[in-house]
Amino acid sequence: MAGSPRRAAGRRLQLPLLCLLLQGATAILFAVFVRYNPETDAAVWHSGNRSSSDNEFYFRYPSECGISELKPKTEHGLTLYIDPRLREQGQIMINADFCAAAVLISFGAVLGKTGPAQLLLMALLEVLLFGVNEFVLLSLLGVSRVGPRAGRARVSGGPQREKSQHRLGSVYHSDLFAMIGTIFLWTFWPSFNSAPTMLGDGQHRTTLNTYYSLTASTLSTFALSALVGEHGRLDMVHIQNAALAGGVVVGTSGEMMLTPFGALAAGFLAGTVSTLGYKFFTPVLEAKFKLQDTCGVHNLHGMPGVLGALLGVLVAGLATHEAYGDGLGSVFPLVAEGQRSATSQAMYQLFGLLVTLTFASVGGGLGASPSPAPPPPTFQVPGEREDEAQGSLRAEETDTRA
């Protein structure tokens, strides 16, 4: 009997230790041996006076272009209306994709707590804030992309919170469908990050950095989930969400000379922070502050997004002509033209983060300011009473856990 707890502890540590060992070995090998190839390295490609159009990523890898077809069209139309200068340019569709993603992510924080009319008003407000925030960052401050998008600072609370607490759980089929979505997102996230970057080596670099970061966040998520999970079991909430944190954390710095090792380190940190957030921080928000974040937006997009913006500050401060060569102008044009130093650019990146967080806080406050929300519409099987439906749901959940 004395050996039983030791064996249980050993089994609990097997997967985390193996994942951490593999991650550590991979990081060492990448730090020593792996470098960008000539098509990806900014200094090497531009040293030959070659055109960026000769290095176009999506022409060589057309399968990466499919992400644009997966986005809804409502936010596209709103963005087109707000920014008419770019109507005739293909770049507006990419910007609309990012705007749509920001709105959909915000929906995840209040899912099940609001009605359709409120969600439409929330979308309209967030599209407006997104456009203004983007104009301030890119046109006035001259910064690279900043991780957390405007309007995401929105969670739900209030006296009605406890009444829907039981609906936050999942069952087998919901976990299964959510995992399918995770696989799609994991596959297409590199193209999502690289779509708005400059033509040529920047697209190659962003795709590779995102892929390396995603692999690292996946390993760290499996390791931490098994380590902190009940009885050493993997938690599907962690796997469905925190494994994607690597794509979020390089959203700002993916185009920069982050290096493969830097992308691995960033992804590992993001997966760790996201997993621990789901395990420890979310219960604190619910217990102490009476706030619910239905889909864990704060853990997947909030904290990794802020980490990504800070990473962008660090990498921008280290930018040099030696590292980027003639490619510095495509990533930091003001630094290349001599109007700013690398340190000054880093400070602008940091100020851009503060501006975005301000927009997010204001947007969340305005979106939550109206009178108490009516209960969201419920969908019920004809002839089935609500108590019977809830009973069958709990029974199914018990069976799957067993």
mmCIF file of C-alpha atoms in Angstrom:
data_model
loop_
_atom_site.group_PDB
_atom_site.id
_atom_site.type_symbol
_atom_site.label_atom_id
_atom_site.label_comp_id
_atom_site.label_asym_id
_atom_site.label_seq_id
_atom_site.Cartn_x
_atom_site.Cartn_y
_atom_site.Cartn_z
ATOM 1 C CA MET A 1 0.000 0.000 0.000
ATOM 2 C CA ALA A 2 2.919 2.341 0.693
ATOM 3 C CA GLY A 3 4.112 2.076 -2.865
ATOM 4 C CA SER A 4 0.738 2.899 -4.375
ATOM 5 C CA PRO A 5 0.935 6.694 -3.855
ATOM 6 C CA ARG A 6 4.473 6.669 -5.270
ATOM 7 C CA ARG A 7 3.346 4.795 -8.364
ATOM 8 C CA ALA A 8 0.433 7.186 -8.794
ATOM 9 C CA ALA A 9 2.779 10.168 -8.488
ATOM 10 C CA GLY A 10 5.137 8.567 -10.978
ATOM 11 C CA ARG A 11 2.374 8.051 -13.504
ATOM 12 C CA ARG A 12 1.235 11.614 -12.975
ATOM 13 C CA LEU A 13 4.696 12.943 -13.811
ATOM 14 C CA GLN A 14 5.415 10.712 -16.797
ATOM 15 C CA LEU A 15 3.733 12.802 -19.486
ATOM 16 C CA PRO A 16 4.786 16.236 -18.139
ATOM 17 C CA LEU A 17 8.417 15.194 -17.781
ATOM 18 C CA LEU A 18 8.485 13.610 -21.230
ATOM 19 C CA CYS A 19 6.943 16.701 -22.856
ATOM 20 C CA LEU A 20 9.314 19.026 -21.029
ATOM 21 C CA LEU A 21 12.292 16.854 -21.963
ATOM 22 C CA LEU A 22 11.329 16.874 -25.631
ATOM 23 C CA GLN A 23 10.709 20.613 -25.543
ATOM 24 C CA GLY A 24 14.048 21.306 -23.889
ATOM 25 C CA ALA A 25 15.949 19.117 -26.345
ATOM 26 C CA THR A 26 14.184 20.754 -29.291
ATOM 27 C CA ALA A 27 14.927 24.249 -27.975
ATOM 28 C CA ILE A 28 18.643 23.440 -27.570
ATOM 29 C CA LEU A 29 18.878 21.970 -31.074
ATOM 30 C CA PHE A 30 17.065 24.958 -32.567
ATOM 31 C CA ALA A 31 19.267 27.439 -30.697
ATOM 32 C CA VAL A 32 22.454 25.766 -31.942
ATOM 33 C CA PHE A 33 21.641 24.562 -35.448
ATOM 34 C CA VAL A 34 18.450 26.124 -36.882
ATOM 35 C CA ARG A 35 18.535 29.410 -38.783
ATOM 36 C CA TYR A 36 16.237 31.070 -41.316
ATOM 37 C CA ASN A 37 16.833 30.005 -44.904
ATOM 38 C CA PRO A 38 17.700 32.657 -47.548
ATOM 39 C CA GLU A 39 14.056 33.090 -48.545
ATOM 40 C CA THR A 40 13.092 33.868 -44.946
ATOM 41 C CA ASP A 41 16.058 35.854 -43.633
ATOM 42 C CA ALA A 42 15.476 39.589 -44.180
ATOM 43 C CA ALA A 43 19.149 40.495 -44.551
ATOM 44 C CA VAL A 44 20.119 37.586 -46.834
ATOM 45 C CA TRP A 45 17.189 37.915 -49.247
ATOM 46 C CA HIS A 46 17.438 41.669 -49.728
ATOM 47 C CA SER A 47 21.241 41.624 -50.042
ATOM 48 C CA GLY A 48 20.917 40.350 -53.612
ATOM 49 C CA ASN A 49 18.650 43.231 -54.723
ATOM 50 C CA ARG A 50 15.918 40.720 -55.457
ATOM 51 C CA SER A 51 12.264 41.654 -55.681
ATOM 52 C CA SER A 52 9.817 40.664 -52.942
ATOM 53 C CA SER A 53 7.414 39.508 -55.634
ATOM 54 C CA ASP A 54 9.902 36.779 -56.522
ATOM 55 C CA ASN A 55 9.594 35.512 -52.950
ATOM 56 C CA GLU A 56 5.780 35.602 -52.666
ATOM 57 C CA PHE A 57 4.699 33.042 -50.098
ATOM 58 C CA TYR A 58 1.100 32.353 -51.113
ATOM 59 C CA PHE A 59 2.062 31.798 -54.758
ATOM 60 C CA ARG A 60 4.371 29.010 -53.668
ATOM 61 C CA TYR A 61 2.067 27.583 -51.007
ATOM 62 C CA PRO A 62 -1.510 28.235 -52.212
ATOM 63 C CA SER A 63 -3.039 25.809 -49.679
ATOM 64 C CA GLU A 64 -2.308 28.371 -46.938
ATOM 65 C CA CYS A 65 -4.830 30.821 -48.416
ATOM 66 C CA GLY A 66 -7.979 29.007 -47.292
ATOM 67 C CA ILE A 67 -8.452 30.759 -43.960
ATOM 68 C CA SER A 68 -10.183 33.752 -45.560
ATOM 69 C CA GLU A 69 -13.117 31.598 -46.601
ATOM 70 C CA LEU A 70 -13.910 30.629 -43.013
ATOM 71 C CA LYS A 71 -14.919 34.074 -41.755
ATOM 72 C CA PRO A 72 -18.440 35.443 -41.532
ATOM 73 C CA LYS A 73 -19.464 38.334 -43.753
ATOM 74 C CA THR A 74 -21.317 40.666 -41.412
ATOM 75 C CA GLU A 75 -18.196 42.285 -39.990
ATOM 76 C CA HIS A 76 -16.734 42.416 -43.506
ATOM 77 C CA GLY A 77 -19.512 44.713 -44.645
ATOM 78 C CA LEU A 78 -19.238 46.929 -41.605
ATOM 79 C CA THR A 79 -15.493 47.309 -42.057
ATOM 80 C CA LEU A 80 -15.886 48.113 -45.753
ATOM 81 C CA TYR A 81 -18.340 50.856 -44.831
ATOM 82 C CA ILE A 82 -16.099 52.375 -42.158
ATOM 83 C CA ASP A 83 -12.937 52.369 -44.298
ATOM 84 C CA PRO A 84 -14.048 53.332 -47.835
ATOM 85 C CA ARG A 85 -10.520 54.342 -48.912
ATOM 86 C CA LEU A 86 -9.547 50.685 -49.209
ATOM 87 C CA ARG A 87 -12.674 49.349 -50.877
ATOM 88 C CA GLU A 88 -10.914 48.618 -54.127
ATOM 89 C CA GLN A 89 -7.912 46.962 -52.533
ATOM 90 C CA GLY A 90 -7.612 43.339 -51.542
ATOM 91 C CA GLN A 91 -5.969 44.310 -48.244
ATOM 92 C CA ILE A 92 -9.318 45.486 -46.897
ATOM 93 C CA MET A 93 -10.600 41.911 -46.930
ATOM 94 C CA ILE A 94 -7.673 40.813 -44.795
ATOM 95 C CA ASN A 95 -8.318 43.679 -42.374
ATOM 96 C CA ALA A 96 -11.966 42.648 -42.298
ATOM 97 C CA ASP A 97 -10.890 39.105 -41.406
ATOM 98 C CA PHE A 98 -9.005 40.397 -38.400
ATOM 99 C CA CYS A 99 -11.925 42.597 -37.409
ATOM 100 C CA ALA A 100 -14.302 39.648 -37.685
ATOM 101 C CA ALA A 101 -11.965 37.544 -35.568
ATOM 102 C CA ALA A 102 -11.882 40.211 -32.847
ATOM 103 C CA VAL A 103 -15.681 40.342 -32.745
ATOM 104 C CA LEU A 104 -16.064 36.564 -32.654
ATOM 105 C CA ILE A 105 -13.507 36.252 -29.877
ATOM 106 C CA SER A 106 -15.359 38.861 -27.828
ATOM 107 C CA PHE A 107 -18.564 36.885 -28.337
ATOM 108 C CA GLY A 108 -16.883 33.971 -26.585
ATOM 109 C CA ALA A 109 -16.597 35.934 -23.343
ATOM 110 C CA VAL A 110 -20.340 36.585 -23.100
ATOM 111 C CA LEU A 111 -21.653 33.483 -24.830
ATOM 112 C CA GLY A 112 -24.922 32.361 -23.264
ATOM 113 C CA LYS A 113 -25.315 35.613 -21.319
ATOM 114 C CA THR A 114 -26.698 37.950 -23.974
ATOM 115 C CA GLY A 115 -29.412 38.018 -26.607
ATOM 116 C CA PRO A 116 -29.013 38.357 -30.390
ATOM 117 C CA ALA A 117 -29.854 42.075 -30.397
ATOM 118 C CA GLN A 118 -27.163 42.790 -27.837
ATOM 119 C CA LEU A 119 -24.618 40.802 -29.817
ATOM 120 C CA LEU A 120 -25.374 42.806 -32.951
ATOM 121 C CA LEU A 121 -24.969 46.082 -31.078
ATOM 122 C CA MET A 122 -21.765 44.779 -29.567
ATOM 123 C CA ALA A 123 -20.463 43.886 -33.054
ATOM 124 C CA LEU A 124 -21.267 47.361 -34.366
ATOM 125 C CA LEU A 125 -19.491 49.040 -31.443
ATOM 126 C CA GLU A 126 -16.454 46.818 -31.679
ATOM 127 C CA VAL A 127 -16.018 47.265 -35.433
ATOM 128 C CA LEU A 128 -16.009 51.035 -34.896
ATOM 129 C CA LEU A 129 -13.453 50.822 -32.078
ATOM 130 C CA PHE A 130 -11.350 48.381 -34.086
ATOM 131 C CA GLY A 131 -11.112 50.798 -37.018
ATOM 132 C CA VAL A 132 -10.219 53.768 -34.825
ATOM 133 C CA ASN A 133 -7.672 51.751 -32.857
ATOM 134 C CA GLU A 134 -6.027 50.480 -36.025
ATOM 135 C CA PHE A 135 -5.814 54.006 -37.448
ATOM 136 C CA VAL A 136 -4.189 55.319 -34.269
ATOM 137 C CA LEU A 137 -1.643 52.485 -34.128
ATOM 138 C CA LEU A 138 -0.624 52.266 -37.775
ATOM 139 C CA SER A 139 -1.102 55.814 -39.051
ATOM 140 C CA LEU A 140 -0.399 57.997 -36.006
ATOM 141 C CA LEU A 141 2.029 55.928 -33.922
ATOM 142 C CA GLY A 142 3.642 53.956 -36.742
ATOM 143 C CA VAL A 143 3.839 50.691 -34.778
ATOM 144 C CA SER A 144 3.642 47.098 -35.852
ATOM 145 C CA ARG A 145 0.573 45.037 -35.041
ATOM 146 C CA VAL A 146 -0.351 44.901 -31.359
ATOM 147 C CA GLY A 147 -1.605 41.635 -29.888
ATOM 148 C CA PRO A 148 -4.830 42.235 -27.925
ATOM 149 C CA ARG A 149 -7.543 43.728 -30.141
ATOM 150 C CA ALA A 150 -9.838 46.547 -29.118
ATOM 151 C CA GLY A 151 -13.083 45.576 -27.488
ATOM 152 C CA ARG A 152 -12.075 42.228 -26.053
ATOM 153 C CA ALA A 153 -12.170 43.420 -22.457
ATOM 154 C CA ARG A 154 -15.652 42.163 -21.806
ATOM 155 C CA VAL A 155 -16.844 39.633 -19.247
ATOM 156 C CA SER A 156 -20.184 39.005 -17.654
ATOM 157 C CA GLY A 157 -21.295 39.260 -14.071
ATOM 158 C CA GLY A 158 -24.147 40.392 -11.904
ATOM 159 C CA PRO A 159 -26.931 38.799 -9.898
ATOM 160 C CA GLN A 160 -27.996 36.486 -12.745
ATOM 161 C CA ARG A 161 -24.588 34.840 -12.884
ATOM 162 C CA GLU A 162 -25.339 31.934 -10.547
ATOM 163 C CA LYS A 163 -28.474 30.975 -12.469
ATOM 164 C CA SER A 164 -26.437 29.961 -15.510
ATOM 165 C CA GLN A 165 -23.460 28.479 -13.686
ATOM 166 C CA HIS A 166 -24.522 24.906 -14.455
ATOM 167 C CA ARG A 167 -24.513 25.623 -18.199
ATOM 168 C CA LEU A 168 -20.776 26.294 -18.314
ATOM 169 C CA GLY A 169 -19.882 22.600 -18.329
ATOM 170 C CA SER A 170 -19.252 20.444 -21.359
ATOM 171 C CA VAL A 171 -20.209 16.949 -22.458
ATOM 172 C CA TYR A 172 -18.525 14.437 -24.731
ATOM 173 C CA HIS A 173 -19.962 15.602 -28.038
ATOM 174 C CA SER A 174 -19.358 19.292 -27.309
ATOM 175 C CA ASP A 175 -15.720 18.536 -26.472
ATOM 176 C CA LEU A 176 -15.419 16.520 -29.667
ATOM 177 C CA PHE A 177 -16.719 19.289 -31.907
ATOM 178 C CA ALA A 178 -14.636 21.899 -30.079
ATOM 179 C CA MET A 179 -11.525 19.800 -30.659
ATOM 180 C CA ILE A 180 -12.264 19.688 -34.386
ATOM 181 C CA GLY A 181 -12.356 23.479 -34.348
ATOM 182 C CA THR A 182 -9.047 23.574 -32.486
ATOM 183 C CA ILE A 183 -7.409 21.445 -35.179
ATOM 184 C CA PHE A 184 -8.671 23.762 -37.909
ATOM 185 C CA LEU A 185 -7.448 26.838 -36.048
ATOM 186 C CA TRP A 186 -4.069 25.270 -35.347
ATOM 187 C CA THR A 187 -3.648 24.404 -39.028
ATOM 188 C CA PHE A 188 -4.608 27.801 -40.409
ATOM 189 C CA TRP A 189 -3.173 30.110 -37.748
ATOM 190 C CA PRO A 190 0.183 30.539 -39.570
ATOM 191 C CA SER A 191 -1.614 31.859 -42.663
ATOM 192 C CA PHE A 192 -3.848 34.034 -40.489
ATOM 193 C CA ASN A 193 -0.820 35.738 -38.926
ATOM 194 C CA SER A 194 1.127 36.052 -42.163
ATOM 195 C CA ALA A 195 -1.710 37.409 -44.329
ATOM 196 C CA PRO A 196 -1.278 41.123 -43.402
ATOM 197 C CA THR A 197 2.545 41.071 -43.553
ATOM 198 C CA MET A 198 4.604 42.534 -46.372
ATOM 199 C CA LEU A 199 5.064 40.507 -49.525
ATOM 200 C CA GLY A 200 8.080 38.232 -49.604
ATOM 201 C CA ASP A 201 10.400 37.195 -46.785
ATOM 202 C CA GLY A 202 8.100 38.659 -44.094
ATOM 203 C CA GLN A 203 5.382 36.150 -44.981
ATOM 204 C CA HIS A 204 7.827 33.253 -44.842
ATOM 205 C CA ARG A 205 9.152 34.436 -41.497
ATOM 206 C CA THR A 206 5.726 34.956 -39.949
ATOM 207 C CA THR A 207 4.509 31.536 -41.052
ATOM 208 C CA LEU A 208 7.564 29.751 -39.663
ATOM 209 C CA ASN A 209 7.565 31.689 -36.385
ATOM 210 C CA THR A 210 3.871 30.974 -35.861
ATOM 211 C CA TYR A 211 4.294 27.278 -36.599
ATOM 212 C CA TYR A 212 7.259 26.930 -34.214
ATOM 213 C CA SER A 213 5.401 28.825 -31.500
ATOM 214 C CA LEU A 214 2.293 26.662 -31.897
ATOM 215 C CA THR A 215 4.280 23.447 -31.556
ATOM 216 C CA ALA A 216 5.902 24.727 -28.361
ATOM 217 C CA SER A 217 2.613 25.880 -26.833
ATOM 218 C CA THR A 218 1.057 22.496 -27.617
ATOM 219 C CA LEU A 219 3.808 20.615 -25.786
ATOM 220 C CA SER A 220 3.697 22.937 -22.786
ATOM 221 C CA THR A 221 -0.098 22.664 -22.647
ATOM 222 C CA PHE A 222 -0.039 18.867 -22.537
ATOM 223 C CA ALA A 223 2.725 18.917 -19.917
ATOM 224 C CA LEU A 224 1.047 21.454 -17.611
ATOM 225 C CA SER A 225 -2.454 20.023 -18.087
ATOM 226 C CA ALA A 226 -1.324 16.587 -16.955
ATOM 227 C CA LEU A 227 0.671 18.097 -14.109
ATOM 228 C CA VAL A 228 -2.115 20.226 -12.614
ATOM 229 C CA GLY A 229 -5.104 18.166 -13.754
ATOM 230 C CA GLU A 230 -7.157 15.980 -11.445
ATOM 231 C CA HIS A 231 -5.512 12.561 -11.039
ATOM 232 C CA GLY A 232 -2.966 13.548 -13.672
ATOM 233 C CA ARG A 233 -5.550 13.538 -16.463
ATOM 234 C CA LEU A 234 -5.538 15.877 -19.424
ATOM 235 C CA ASP A 235 -8.208 18.591 -19.314
ATOM 236 C CA MET A 236 -9.948 19.072 -22.665
ATOM 237 C CA VAL A 237 -10.493 22.769 -21.948
ATOM 238 C CA HIS A 238 -6.732 23.215 -21.735
ATOM 239 C CA ILE A 239 -6.052 21.225 -24.896
ATOM 240 C CA GLN A 240 -8.755 22.978 -26.934
ATOM 241 C CA ASN A 241 -7.559 26.449 -26.016
ATOM 242 C CA ALA A 242 -4.080 26.798 -24.530
ATOM 243 C CA ALA A 243 -2.523 24.792 -27.372
ATOM 244 C CA LEU A 244 -3.391 27.758 -29.616
ATOM 245 C CA ALA A 245 -1.754 30.371 -27.384
ATOM 246 C CA GLY A 246 1.446 30.090 -29.400
ATOM 247 C CA GLY A 247 -0.312 31.604 -32.404
ATOM 248 C CA VAL A 248 -1.534 34.527 -30.318
ATOM 249 C CA VAL A 249 1.799 35.379 -28.697
ATOM 250 C CA VAL A 250 3.627 35.897 -32.016
ATOM 251 C CA GLY A 251 0.849 37.987 -33.530
ATOM 252 C CA THR A 252 2.960 41.130 -33.098
ATOM 253 C CA SER A 253 6.517 39.848 -33.511
ATOM 254 C CA GLY A 254 6.001 37.104 -36.099
ATOM 255 C CA GLU A 255 7.194 39.338 -38.938
ATOM 256 C CA MET A 256 10.282 40.428 -37.006
ATOM 257 C CA MET A 257 13.603 38.580 -36.781
ATOM 258 C CA LEU A 258 12.400 36.606 -33.786
ATOM 259 C CA THR A 259 14.531 33.539 -34.706
ATOM 260 C CA PRO A 260 13.214 29.973 -34.520
ATOM 261 C CA PHE A 261 14.508 29.569 -30.962
ATOM 262 C CA GLY A 262 12.770 32.767 -29.877
ATOM 263 C CA ALA A 263 9.490 31.549 -31.390
ATOM 264 C CA LEU A 264 9.794 28.259 -29.486
ATOM 265 C CA ALA A 265 10.477 30.060 -26.205
ATOM 266 C CA ALA A 266 7.565 32.454 -26.725
ATOM 267 C CA GLY A 267 5.152 29.625 -27.551
ATOM 268 C CA PHE A 268 6.211 27.598 -24.529
ATOM 269 C CA LEU A 269 5.676 30.573 -22.222
ATOM 270 C CA ALA A 270 2.286 31.360 -23.755
ATOM 271 C CA GLY A 271 1.048 27.770 -23.429
ATOM 272 C CA THR A 272 2.182 27.684 -19.809
ATOM 273 C CA VAL A 273 0.509 30.972 -18.874
ATOM 274 C CA SER A 274 -2.711 30.052 -20.671
ATOM 275 C CA THR A 275 -2.994 26.610 -19.058
ATOM 276 C CA LEU A 276 -2.321 27.952 -15.569
ATOM 277 C CA GLY A 277 -4.837 30.715 -16.221
ATOM 278 C CA TYR A 278 -7.584 28.211 -16.983
ATOM 279 C CA LYS A 279 -6.681 26.149 -13.930
ATOM 280 C CA PHE A 280 -6.151 28.849 -11.303
ATOM 281 C CA PHE A 281 -7.066 32.349 -12.515
ATOM 282 C CA THR A 282 -10.526 31.659 -13.938
ATOM 283 C CA PRO A 283 -11.840 30.223 -10.626
ATOM 284 C CA VAL A 284 -10.531 33.333 -8.858
ATOM 285 C CA LEU A 285 -12.420 35.598 -11.271
ATOM 286 C CA GLU A 286 -15.624 33.688 -10.610
ATOM 287 C CA ALA A 287 -15.257 33.304 -6.850
ATOM 288 C CA LYS A 288 -13.761 36.666 -5.871
ATOM 289 C CA PHE A 289 -14.985 39.057 -8.559
ATOM 290 C CA LYS A 290 -18.206 37.296 -9.642
ATOM 291 C CA LEU A 291 -17.118 37.410 -13.291
ATOM 292 C CA GLN A 292 -17.656 34.719 -15.885
ATOM 293 C CA ASP A 293 -15.616 34.297 -19.048
ATOM 294 C CA THR A 294 -17.575 31.593 -20.855
ATOM 295 C CA CYS A 295 -14.915 30.529 -23.378
ATOM 296 C CA GLY A 296 -11.849 31.626 -21.453
ATOM 297 C CA VAL A 297 -11.044 34.544 -23.758
ATOM 298 C CA HIS A 298 -8.825 36.143 -21.131
ATOM 299 C CA ASN A 299 -6.643 33.044 -20.887
ATOM 300 C CA LEU A 300 -6.248 32.352 -24.608
ATOM 301 C CA HIS A 301 -6.275 35.850 -26.118
ATOM 302 C CA GLY A 302 -5.909 38.298 -23.242
ATOM 303 C CA MET A 303 -2.775 37.240 -21.367
ATOM 304 C CA PRO A 304 -0.929 35.731 -24.386
ATOM 305 C CA GLY A 305 -1.875 38.833 -26.397
ATOM 306 C CA VAL A 306 -0.296 41.136 -23.817
ATOM 307 C CA LEU A 307 2.762 38.861 -23.654
ATOM 308 C CA GLY A 308 2.977 39.029 -27.439
ATOM 309 C CA ALA A 309 2.844 42.814 -27.430
ATOM 310 C CA LEU A 310 5.616 42.948 -24.819
ATOM 311 C CA LEU A 311 7.622 40.499 -26.920
ATOM 312 C CA GLY A 312 7.181 42.869 -29.855
ATOM 313 C CA VAL A 313 8.568 45.688 -27.706
ATOM 314 C CA LEU A 314 11.639 43.588 -26.899
ATOM 315 C CA VAL A 315 12.326 42.452 -30.467
ATOM 316 C CA ALA A 316 11.764 45.960 -31.853
ATOM 317 C CA GLY A 317 14.314 47.317 -29.401
ATOM 318 C CA LEU A 318 16.867 44.799 -30.688
ATOM 319 C CA ALA A 319 16.324 45.594 -34.383
ATOM 320 C CA THR A 320 19.523 46.516 -36.221
ATOM 321 C CA HIS A 321 20.592 47.045 -39.825
ATOM 322 C CA GLU A 322 22.932 44.081 -39.428
ATOM 323 C CA ALA A 323 20.080 41.728 -38.545
ATOM 324 C CA TYR A 324 17.553 42.978 -41.126
ATOM 325 C CA GLY A 325 19.740 44.400 -43.879
ATOM 326 C CA ASP A 326 17.725 46.166 -46.557
ATOM 327 C CA GLY A 327 14.661 44.308 -45.239
ATOM 328 C CA LEU A 328 14.506 46.635 -42.228
ATOM 329 C CA GLY A 329 12.398 49.050 -44.257
ATOM 330 C CA SER A 330 9.601 46.505 -44.712
ATOM 331 C CA VAL A 331 9.300 45.833 -40.969
ATOM 332 C CA PHE A 332 10.336 49.133 -39.352
ATOM 333 C CA PRO A 333 10.310 51.777 -42.110
ATOM 334 C CA LEU A 334 10.809 54.708 -39.742
ATOM 335 C CA VAL A 335 13.895 53.052 -38.226
ATOM 336 C CA ALA A 336 15.285 52.311 -41.684
ATOM 337 C CA GLU A 337 14.778 55.948 -42.723
ATOM 338 C CA GLY A 338 16.577 57.192 -39.632
ATOM 339 C CA GLN A 339 13.536 58.954 -38.172
ATOM 340 C CA ARG A 340 13.571 56.707 -35.114
ATOM 341 C CA SER A 341 16.073 54.611 -33.240
ATOM 342 C CA ALA A 342 15.319 51.004 -32.331
ATOM 343 C CA THR A 343 14.806 52.033 -28.704
ATOM 344 C CA SER A 344 12.374 54.748 -29.735
ATOM 345 C CA GLN A 345 10.457 52.262 -31.882
ATOM 346 C CA ALA A 346 10.215 49.923 -28.893
ATOM 347 C CA MET A 347 8.766 52.734 -26.785
ATOM 348 C CA TYR A 348 6.167 53.431 -29.466
ATOM 349 C CA GLN A 349 5.302 49.722 -29.486
ATOM 350 C CA LEU A 350 4.798 49.839 -25.712
ATOM 351 C CA PHE A 351 2.648 52.953 -25.980
ATOM 352 C CA GLY A 352 0.610 51.189 -28.680
ATOM 353 C CA LEU A 353 -0.119 48.391 -26.206
ATOM 354 C CA LEU A 354 -1.374 50.899 -23.639
ATOM 355 C CA VAL A 355 -3.557 52.581 -26.258
ATOM 356 C CA THR A 356 -5.064 49.260 -27.304
ATOM 357 C CA LEU A 357 -5.762 48.246 -23.711
ATOM 358 C CA THR A 358 -7.494 51.598 -23.227
ATOM 359 C CA PHE A 359 -9.689 51.007 -26.268
ATOM 360 C CA ALA A 360 -10.440 47.493 -25.025
ATOM 361 C CA SER A 361 -11.442 48.744 -21.577
ATOM 362 C CA VAL A 362 -13.605 51.522 -22.969
ATOM 363 C CA GLY A 363 -15.251 49.149 -25.439
ATOM 364 C CA GLY A 364 -15.936 46.585 -22.751
ATOM 365 C CA GLY A 365 -17.390 49.231 -20.472
ATOM 366 C CA LEU A 366 -19.636 50.682 -23.163
ATOM 367 C CA GLY A 367 -20.788 47.230 -24.222
ATOM 368 C CA ALA A 368 -21.712 46.294 -20.665
ATOM 369 C CA SER A 369 -23.257 49.644 -19.699
ATOM 370 C CA PRO A 370 -26.859 49.200 -20.931
ATOM 371 C CA SER A 371 -29.632 48.057 -18.626
ATOM 372 C CA PRO A 372 -29.605 44.445 -17.401
ATOM 373 C CA ALA A 373 -29.653 42.010 -20.274
ATOM 374 C CA PRO A 374 -32.721 39.941 -21.023
ATOM 375 C CA PRO A 375 -32.149 36.214 -20.744
ATOM 376 C CA PRO A 376 -30.694 34.731 -23.944
ATOM 377 C CA PRO A 377 -33.053 32.681 -26.090
ATOM 378 C CA THR A 378 -33.222 29.003 -25.245
ATOM 379 C CA PHE A 379 -33.694 26.192 -27.716
ATOM 380 C CA GLN A 380 -35.701 23.243 -26.535
ATOM 381 C CA VAL A 381 -36.702 19.971 -28.101
ATOM 382 C CA PRO A 382 -40.466 19.994 -28.833
ATOM 383 C CA GLY A 383 -42.379 18.269 -26.061
ATOM 384 C CA GLU A 384 -39.440 18.258 -23.675
ATOM 385 C CA ARG A 385 -39.615 20.284 -20.500
ATOM 386 C CA GLU A 386 -36.622 22.311 -19.356
ATOM 387 C CA ASP A 387 -36.087 20.269 -16.193
ATOM 388 C CA GLU A 388 -36.098 17.068 -18.229
ATOM 389 C CA ALA A 389 -33.628 18.556 -20.696
ATOM 390 C CA GLN A 390 -31.283 19.603 -17.915
ATOM 391 C CA GLY A 391 -31.601 16.197 -16.290
ATOM 392 C CA SER A 392 -30.686 14.373 -19.486
ATOM 393 C CA LEU A 393 -27.739 16.722 -20.010
ATOM 394 C CA ARG A 394 -26.386 16.045 -16.540
ATOM 395 C CA ALA A 395 -26.925 12.310 -17.003
ATOM 396 C CA GLU A 396 -24.986 12.363 -20.269
ATOM 397 C CA GLU A 397 -22.158 14.287 -18.622
ATOM 398 C CA THR A 398 -22.025 11.751 -15.773
ATOM 399 C CA ASP A 399 -21.866 8.852 -18.245
ATOM 400 C CA THR A 400 -19.005 10.421 -20.194
ATOM 401 C CA ARG A 401 -16.991 11.086 -17.043
ATOM 402 C CA ALA A 402 -17.528 7.512 -15.932
#
